[in-house]
Amino acid sequence: MKLRGIELRRVSMPLVSPFRTSFGTQTKRDILLLKAVTDDAEGWGECVALADPLYSSEYVDSQVDVLRRFLLPKLASPEGQAAIARSGAAAVAGLMHPFKGQRMAKAAVEMAILDAELRGLGRSFGRELGAVADRVPSGVSVGIYDSVPQLLTVVQGFLDAGYVRIKLKIEPGWDLVPVAAVRERFGADVPLQVDANTAYTLRDARHLAKLDEFDLLLIEQPLEEEDVLGHAALARQMATPICLDESIVSAQTAAAAIALDACQIINIKPGRVGGYLEARRIHDLAAAHGLAVWCGGMLETGIGRAANVALAALPGFTLPGDISASDRFYQTDITEPIVMADGHIAVPAGPGLGVTPIPEVLDAVTTSAEWIPF
C-alpha cells in the first residue's frame, strides 16, 4: 500500500443540547478529522481530543501540532513508507511508538490508514477487528442537570426513544439524590450506571458505598486516573463493580489494573488507548481474565461512531456501550446518520468503516483544511 498523504480537517459541530460532566460543559465540538489517501482508496479517521485538556492532557491544537511536527513526518520518511508498504496499518503504531503519549492523534492516524487499507481490499472494519454480531445494544450517557425534575424528563425521553441502558454523570453534590430519583421513577429493571470522571478521592469511599443500594451495573472512574491503588482499595469497600476509563491507556495499564484488582469492568475508548488495534488487545486481555468490557464514546461524528459500533460487536463487549445514535448529540451528522432501532445499532457492513462524509455537509462545518503530502 502506497500512502500519498494525509489531510487534516477541522470541523465545528454544535451539540443539540449542552453536555455537562464533572469537568465542564460542552455546547459544541471542535473536531479534527484525518483523510488518508493511498493509491487505492481514501480513508477517514477521527481524533477524539477535546478543545481543552480537561478529560485528558491531550487537546485538539496539541494533536494538530504533534501530527504536523512528528507523527506524519515519521510516516512520510523512507522508513515509514517502506513499513506501511509492507504491513499497511499494522505498522503505524510501531512507527509512532517512540513519541510519548499523544494517543488520540495516533489513534486517528491508524484509523484513517486502516480505513483506506480496508476499503482498498473490500473488507469491513468489523470483520477486521473480529466482530461476531451484526448489531449492538445502545446505551446513552446523560449529563448533569440543574435539577432532578429536569434530569427525570431527559431520562424519560431516552427510555422512550429505546435506549437499553442509562449512564448518569455524577460529581460531589450530584450523586445519591439524582440516582435515587431515577431508580424510584423508572424502577429496578432499567440498567443503570454512573460515571464520575475522576471527581472523587478515596476519602469519599464511605459516601460512594451508599450507591450500592441502587443495584448499579458499575461506577465508572470515581478517582483520579493515576490512583489505581485507590481504586483497588475502593473496590474492597463497595459492592458496586468498579469500572476504569481514564486510568486505562494501553493493554499494559489494563494488565496492571487487573493484577491489582482495581477494576471488575473496563470501558474501552479507542482514542484514549491509541487506536482500534490496541483496543482489540485490551478486549482480548480482559476476556482472558474474565472481565467485562464495553465501548465508551467521546461525542464522535458518524465516522468515529461507525468504528465504535464495529468494535462493540466483538464477543467480549457484553455490556451496552455509549453507542448512541447520531441525533443524541448532532442535529445533522457529517455522514448518513447512525440510527437506532429496537435499542440496537447495526454494524456497518460496507468496505472500511462503511460510512463516508457527505461532501456538502462536511464543507459546511469545515473551519480549516490542510493537505500534507508524503
Short mmCIF file of N, CA, C and O in Angstrom, two decimals, residues 4-90:
data_model
loop_
_atom_site.label_atom_id
_atom_site.label_comp_id
_atom_site.label_asym_id
_atom_site.label_seq_id
_atom_site.Cartn_x
_atom_site.Cartn_y
_atom_site.Cartn_z
N ARG A 4 -0.14 8.29 0.00
CA ARG A 4 0.21 9.50 -0.73
C ARG A 4 0.21 10.75 0.14
O ARG A 4 0.90 11.72 -0.17
N GLY A 5 -0.54 10.75 1.21
CA GLY A 5 -0.60 11.92 2.07
C GLY A 5 -1.81 11.85 2.98
O GLY A 5 -2.65 10.95 2.88
N ILE A 6 -1.89 12.82 3.89
CA ILE A 6 -3.00 12.89 4.84
C ILE A 6 -3.49 14.32 4.93
O ILE A 6 -2.70 15.27 5.03
N GLU A 7 -4.80 14.49 4.90
CA GLU A 7 -5.42 15.80 5.08
C GLU A 7 -5.86 15.95 6.53
O GLU A 7 -6.46 15.04 7.10
N LEU A 8 -5.55 17.09 7.12
CA LEU A 8 -6.05 17.45 8.45
C LEU A 8 -7.20 18.43 8.25
O LEU A 8 -7.02 19.49 7.65
N ARG A 9 -8.35 18.08 8.76
CA ARG A 9 -9.53 18.92 8.57
C ARG A 9 -10.19 19.19 9.91
O ARG A 9 -10.51 18.26 10.65
N ARG A 10 -10.38 20.45 10.23
CA ARG A 10 -11.07 20.85 11.46
C ARG A 10 -12.53 21.15 11.12
O ARG A 10 -12.82 21.86 10.15
N VAL A 11 -13.44 20.62 11.94
CA VAL A 11 -14.86 20.92 11.76
C VAL A 11 -15.42 21.37 13.10
O VAL A 11 -14.95 20.97 14.17
N SER A 12 -16.44 22.21 13.04
CA SER A 12 -17.13 22.69 14.24
C SER A 12 -18.56 22.20 14.19
O SER A 12 -19.30 22.49 13.24
N MET A 13 -18.95 21.43 15.22
CA MET A 13 -20.26 20.80 15.25
C MET A 13 -21.01 21.22 16.51
O MET A 13 -20.61 20.88 17.63
N PRO A 14 -22.12 21.97 16.38
CA PRO A 14 -22.91 22.32 17.56
C PRO A 14 -23.65 21.10 18.11
O PRO A 14 -24.10 20.24 17.35
N LEU A 15 -23.73 21.00 19.43
CA LEU A 15 -24.48 19.92 20.06
C LEU A 15 -25.96 20.29 20.14
O LEU A 15 -26.31 21.48 20.23
N VAL A 16 -26.82 19.29 20.13
CA VAL A 16 -28.26 19.57 20.20
C VAL A 16 -28.65 20.16 21.54
O VAL A 16 -29.65 20.87 21.66
N SER A 17 -27.85 19.89 22.58
CA SER A 17 -28.08 20.47 23.90
C SER A 17 -26.76 20.43 24.66
O SER A 17 -25.89 19.61 24.36
N PRO A 18 -26.56 21.30 25.65
CA PRO A 18 -25.31 21.27 26.42
C PRO A 18 -25.09 19.93 27.09
O PRO A 18 -26.04 19.29 27.56
N PHE A 19 -23.83 19.48 27.14
CA PHE A 19 -23.48 18.21 27.77
C PHE A 19 -22.53 18.52 28.92
O PHE A 19 -21.38 18.91 28.69
N ARG A 20 -23.02 18.35 30.15
CA ARG A 20 -22.25 18.72 31.34
C ARG A 20 -21.75 17.49 32.06
O ARG A 20 -22.50 16.54 32.30
N THR A 21 -20.47 17.51 32.39
CA THR A 21 -19.85 16.45 33.19
C THR A 21 -19.16 17.11 34.38
O THR A 21 -19.20 18.33 34.55
N SER A 22 -18.47 16.29 35.18
CA SER A 22 -17.78 16.83 36.34
C SER A 22 -16.62 17.74 35.96
O SER A 22 -16.14 18.52 36.79
N PHE A 23 -16.14 17.68 34.70
CA PHE A 23 -15.01 18.51 34.31
C PHE A 23 -15.39 19.67 33.40
O PHE A 23 -14.53 20.42 32.95
N GLY A 24 -16.68 19.87 33.10
CA GLY A 24 -17.06 21.01 32.30
C GLY A 24 -18.30 20.76 31.46
O GLY A 24 -18.86 19.67 31.47
N THR A 25 -18.70 21.80 30.74
CA THR A 25 -19.89 21.75 29.90
C THR A 25 -19.50 22.03 28.45
O THR A 25 -18.81 23.01 28.16
N GLN A 26 -19.97 21.17 27.56
CA GLN A 26 -19.71 21.35 26.14
C GLN A 26 -21.00 21.76 25.44
O GLN A 26 -22.06 21.19 25.68
N THR A 27 -20.89 22.74 24.55
CA THR A 27 -22.04 23.15 23.74
C THR A 27 -21.77 22.91 22.25
O THR A 27 -22.70 22.94 21.45
N LYS A 28 -20.51 22.68 21.90
CA LYS A 28 -20.14 22.34 20.53
C LYS A 28 -18.87 21.52 20.57
O LYS A 28 -18.20 21.42 21.60
N ARG A 29 -18.54 20.90 19.45
CA ARG A 29 -17.32 20.11 19.34
C ARG A 29 -16.44 20.66 18.24
O ARG A 29 -16.89 20.87 17.12
N ASP A 30 -15.20 20.93 18.61
CA ASP A 30 -14.15 21.27 17.65
C ASP A 30 -13.43 19.97 17.34
O ASP A 30 -12.68 19.45 18.16
N ILE A 31 -13.66 19.42 16.16
CA ILE A 31 -13.23 18.05 15.85
C ILE A 31 -12.17 18.05 14.76
O ILE A 31 -12.28 18.76 13.75
N LEU A 32 -11.15 17.24 14.97
CA LEU A 32 -10.10 17.05 13.98
C LEU A 32 -10.35 15.73 13.24
O LEU A 32 -10.39 14.67 13.86
N LEU A 33 -10.51 15.83 11.93
CA LEU A 33 -10.66 14.65 11.07
C LEU A 33 -9.42 14.49 10.23
O LEU A 33 -8.77 15.46 9.85
N LEU A 34 -9.08 13.24 9.93
CA LEU A 34 -7.95 12.93 9.06
C LEU A 34 -8.45 12.14 7.86
O LEU A 34 -9.28 11.22 8.02
N LYS A 35 -7.97 12.50 6.68
CA LYS A 35 -8.25 11.72 5.48
C LYS A 35 -6.94 11.19 4.92
O LYS A 35 -6.06 11.97 4.55
N ALA A 36 -6.79 9.88 4.91
CA ALA A 36 -5.60 9.23 4.37
C ALA A 36 -5.86 8.84 2.91
O ALA A 36 -6.90 8.23 2.62
N VAL A 37 -4.94 9.18 2.05
CA VAL A 37 -5.09 8.89 0.63
C VAL A 37 -3.99 7.93 0.20
O VAL A 37 -2.80 8.20 0.37
N THR A 38 -4.40 6.78 -0.35
CA THR A 38 -3.47 5.80 -0.88
C THR A 38 -3.67 5.68 -2.39
O THR A 38 -4.54 6.34 -2.96
N ASP A 39 -2.89 4.82 -3.01
CA ASP A 39 -3.07 4.59 -4.44
C ASP A 39 -4.42 3.95 -4.74
O ASP A 39 -4.92 4.04 -5.87
N ASP A 40 -5.01 3.28 -3.74
CA ASP A 40 -6.22 2.50 -3.99
C ASP A 40 -7.49 3.09 -3.42
O ASP A 40 -8.59 2.78 -3.90
N ALA A 41 -7.38 3.91 -2.37
CA ALA A 41 -8.60 4.35 -1.70
C ALA A 41 -8.31 5.54 -0.80
O ALA A 41 -7.15 5.95 -0.60
N GLU A 42 -9.38 6.10 -0.24
CA GLU A 42 -9.29 7.12 0.79
C GLU A 42 -9.91 6.59 2.07
O GLU A 42 -10.89 5.85 2.03
N GLY A 43 -9.33 6.96 3.21
CA GLY A 43 -9.85 6.50 4.48
C GLY A 43 -9.94 7.66 5.46
O GLY A 43 -9.21 8.65 5.36
N TRP A 44 -10.83 7.52 6.43
CA TRP A 44 -11.10 8.59 7.38
C TRP A 44 -10.78 8.17 8.80
O TRP A 44 -11.01 7.03 9.19
N GLY A 45 -10.28 9.12 9.57
CA GLY A 45 -10.05 8.93 10.99
C GLY A 45 -10.56 10.12 11.76
O GLY A 45 -10.64 11.23 11.21
N GLU A 46 -10.91 9.92 13.01
CA GLU A 46 -11.43 11.00 13.85
C GLU A 46 -10.63 11.07 15.14
O GLU A 46 -10.49 10.07 15.84
N CYS A 47 -10.10 12.25 15.43
CA CYS A 47 -9.37 12.47 16.67
C CYS A 47 -10.38 12.93 17.73
O CYS A 47 -11.08 13.92 17.53
N VAL A 48 -10.44 12.23 18.85
CA VAL A 48 -11.49 12.50 19.84
C VAL A 48 -11.06 13.49 20.91
O VAL A 48 -11.79 13.73 21.88
N ALA A 49 -9.89 14.10 20.76
CA ALA A 49 -9.44 15.09 21.75
C ALA A 49 -10.44 16.24 21.84
O ALA A 49 -11.03 16.66 20.84
N LEU A 50 -10.60 16.75 23.07
CA LEU A 50 -11.48 17.89 23.29
C LEU A 50 -10.72 19.19 23.04
O LEU A 50 -9.50 19.20 22.85
N ALA A 51 -11.44 20.30 23.06
CA ALA A 51 -10.82 21.59 22.81
C ALA A 51 -9.86 22.00 23.93
O ALA A 51 -8.89 22.73 23.70
N ASP A 52 -10.12 21.52 25.15
CA ASP A 52 -9.31 21.86 26.31
C ASP A 52 -8.80 20.58 26.98
O ASP A 52 -9.46 19.54 26.90
N PRO A 53 -7.64 20.64 27.65
CA PRO A 53 -7.11 19.43 28.31
C PRO A 53 -7.80 19.16 29.64
O PRO A 53 -7.20 19.27 30.72
N LEU A 54 -9.08 18.77 29.57
CA LEU A 54 -9.87 18.53 30.77
C LEU A 54 -10.14 17.05 31.00
O LEU A 54 -10.04 16.56 32.12
N TYR A 55 -10.50 16.34 29.95
CA TYR A 55 -10.68 14.88 30.07
C TYR A 55 -9.33 14.20 30.16
O TYR A 55 -9.12 13.27 30.93
N SER A 56 -8.38 14.66 29.36
CA SER A 56 -7.02 14.14 29.38
C SER A 56 -6.06 15.29 29.07
O SER A 56 -6.49 16.42 28.83
N SER A 57 -4.77 15.00 29.07
CA SER A 57 -3.78 16.04 28.77
C SER A 57 -3.79 16.44 27.30
O SER A 57 -3.25 17.49 26.93
N GLU A 58 -4.40 15.64 26.46
CA GLU A 58 -4.44 15.94 25.03
C GLU A 58 -5.58 16.91 24.73
O GLU A 58 -6.64 16.86 25.36
N TYR A 59 -5.37 17.79 23.77
CA TYR A 59 -6.42 18.68 23.30
C TYR A 59 -6.19 18.92 21.81
O TYR A 59 -5.12 18.59 21.27
N VAL A 60 -7.19 19.45 21.13
CA VAL A 60 -7.17 19.43 19.67
C VAL A 60 -5.93 20.12 19.09
O VAL A 60 -5.24 19.58 18.22
N ASP A 61 -5.63 21.33 19.56
CA ASP A 61 -4.49 22.04 19.00
C ASP A 61 -3.18 21.30 19.23
O ASP A 61 -2.29 21.30 18.37
N SER A 62 -3.05 20.66 20.38
CA SER A 62 -1.83 19.90 20.65
C SER A 62 -1.70 18.72 19.71
O SER A 62 -0.60 18.36 19.28
N GLN A 63 -2.82 18.11 19.36
CA GLN A 63 -2.79 16.95 18.47
C GLN A 63 -2.45 17.36 17.04
O GLN A 63 -1.74 16.65 16.33
N VAL A 64 -2.95 18.51 16.63
CA VAL A 64 -2.58 19.03 15.31
C VAL A 64 -1.08 19.27 15.25
O VAL A 64 -0.40 18.92 14.28
N ASP A 65 -0.55 19.87 16.31
CA ASP A 65 0.87 20.20 16.35
C ASP A 65 1.74 18.94 16.29
O ASP A 65 2.70 18.87 15.52
N VAL A 66 1.39 17.94 17.09
CA VAL A 66 2.22 16.74 17.12
C VAL A 66 2.10 15.97 15.81
O VAL A 66 3.06 15.33 15.36
N LEU A 67 0.96 16.03 15.17
CA LEU A 67 0.81 15.38 13.87
C LEU A 67 1.71 16.04 12.83
O LEU A 67 2.44 15.37 12.10
N ARG A 68 1.66 17.37 12.78
CA ARG A 68 2.45 18.10 11.79
C ARG A 68 3.95 17.93 12.00
O ARG A 68 4.71 17.74 11.06
N ARG A 69 4.37 18.02 13.25
CA ARG A 69 5.80 18.10 13.55
C ARG A 69 6.49 16.75 13.71
O ARG A 69 7.69 16.63 13.45
N PHE A 70 5.74 15.73 14.14
CA PHE A 70 6.40 14.48 14.49
C PHE A 70 5.77 13.24 13.84
O PHE A 70 6.47 12.48 13.17
N LEU A 71 4.47 13.03 14.05
CA LEU A 71 3.88 11.75 13.64
C LEU A 71 3.84 11.59 12.13
O LEU A 71 4.28 10.56 11.58
N LEU A 72 3.31 12.58 11.43
CA LEU A 72 3.20 12.43 9.98
C LEU A 72 4.57 12.46 9.29
O LEU A 72 4.78 11.68 8.35
N PRO A 73 5.52 13.31 9.70
CA PRO A 73 6.86 13.20 9.11
C PRO A 73 7.48 11.82 9.31
O PRO A 73 8.20 11.34 8.43
N LYS A 74 7.20 11.18 10.45
CA LYS A 74 7.73 9.83 10.65
C LYS A 74 7.14 8.85 9.65
O LYS A 74 7.84 8.02 9.07
N LEU A 75 5.84 8.96 9.42
CA LEU A 75 5.20 8.06 8.45
C LEU A 75 5.65 8.36 7.03
O LEU A 75 5.74 7.45 6.19
N ALA A 76 5.95 9.62 6.76
CA ALA A 76 6.37 10.02 5.41
C ALA A 76 7.83 9.71 5.13
O ALA A 76 8.26 9.77 3.96
N SER A 77 8.60 9.38 6.15
CA SER A 77 10.03 9.07 5.96
C SER A 77 10.19 7.80 5.15
O SER A 77 9.26 6.99 5.04
N PRO A 78 11.36 7.59 4.55
CA PRO A 78 11.59 6.33 3.82
C PRO A 78 11.31 5.10 4.66
O PRO A 78 10.73 4.12 4.17
N GLU A 79 11.72 5.14 5.95
CA GLU A 79 11.44 4.01 6.84
C GLU A 79 9.95 3.80 7.00
O GLU A 79 9.44 2.67 6.94
N GLY A 80 9.21 4.90 7.22
CA GLY A 80 7.77 4.79 7.40
C GLY A 80 7.05 4.30 6.17
O GLY A 80 6.18 3.42 6.24
N GLN A 81 7.42 4.86 5.02
CA GLN A 81 6.78 4.44 3.78
C GLN A 81 7.03 2.97 3.48
O GLN A 81 6.15 2.24 3.04
N ALA A 82 8.26 2.52 3.75
CA ALA A 82 8.59 1.12 3.49
C ALA A 82 7.80 0.20 4.42
O ALA A 82 7.30 -0.85 3.99
N ALA A 83 7.66 0.58 5.68
CA ALA A 83 6.93 -0.26 6.64
C ALA A 83 5.45 -0.32 6.29
O ALA A 83 4.83 -1.39 6.36
N ILE A 84 4.87 0.80 5.90
CA ILE A 84 3.45 0.81 5.52
C ILE A 84 3.24 0.03 4.23
O ILE A 84 2.23 -0.69 4.08
N ALA A 85 4.17 0.13 3.31
CA ALA A 85 4.05 -0.64 2.06
C ALA A 85 4.06 -2.14 2.35
O ALA A 85 3.36 -2.92 1.69
N ARG A 86 4.87 -2.56 3.35
CA ARG A 86 4.95 -3.99 3.70
C ARG A 86 3.74 -4.46 4.50
O ARG A 86 3.18 -5.52 4.23
N SER A 87 3.36 -3.67 5.53
CA SER A 87 2.42 -4.18 6.53
C SER A 87 1.14 -3.36 6.67
O SER A 87 0.29 -3.72 7.48
N GLY A 88 1.01 -2.28 5.93
CA GLY A 88 -0.20 -1.48 6.00
C GLY A 88 -0.38 -0.84 7.36
O GLY A 88 0.58 -0.46 8.04
N ALA A 89 -1.64 -0.73 7.80
CA ALA A 89 -1.96 -0.05 9.05
C ALA A 89 -1.35 -0.73 10.26
O ALA A 89 -1.14 -0.09 11.30
N ALA A 90 -1.03 -2.01 10.15
CA ALA A 90 -0.43 -2.73 11.27
C ALA A 90 0.93 -2.16 11.66
O ALA A 90 1.39 -2.36 12.79
#
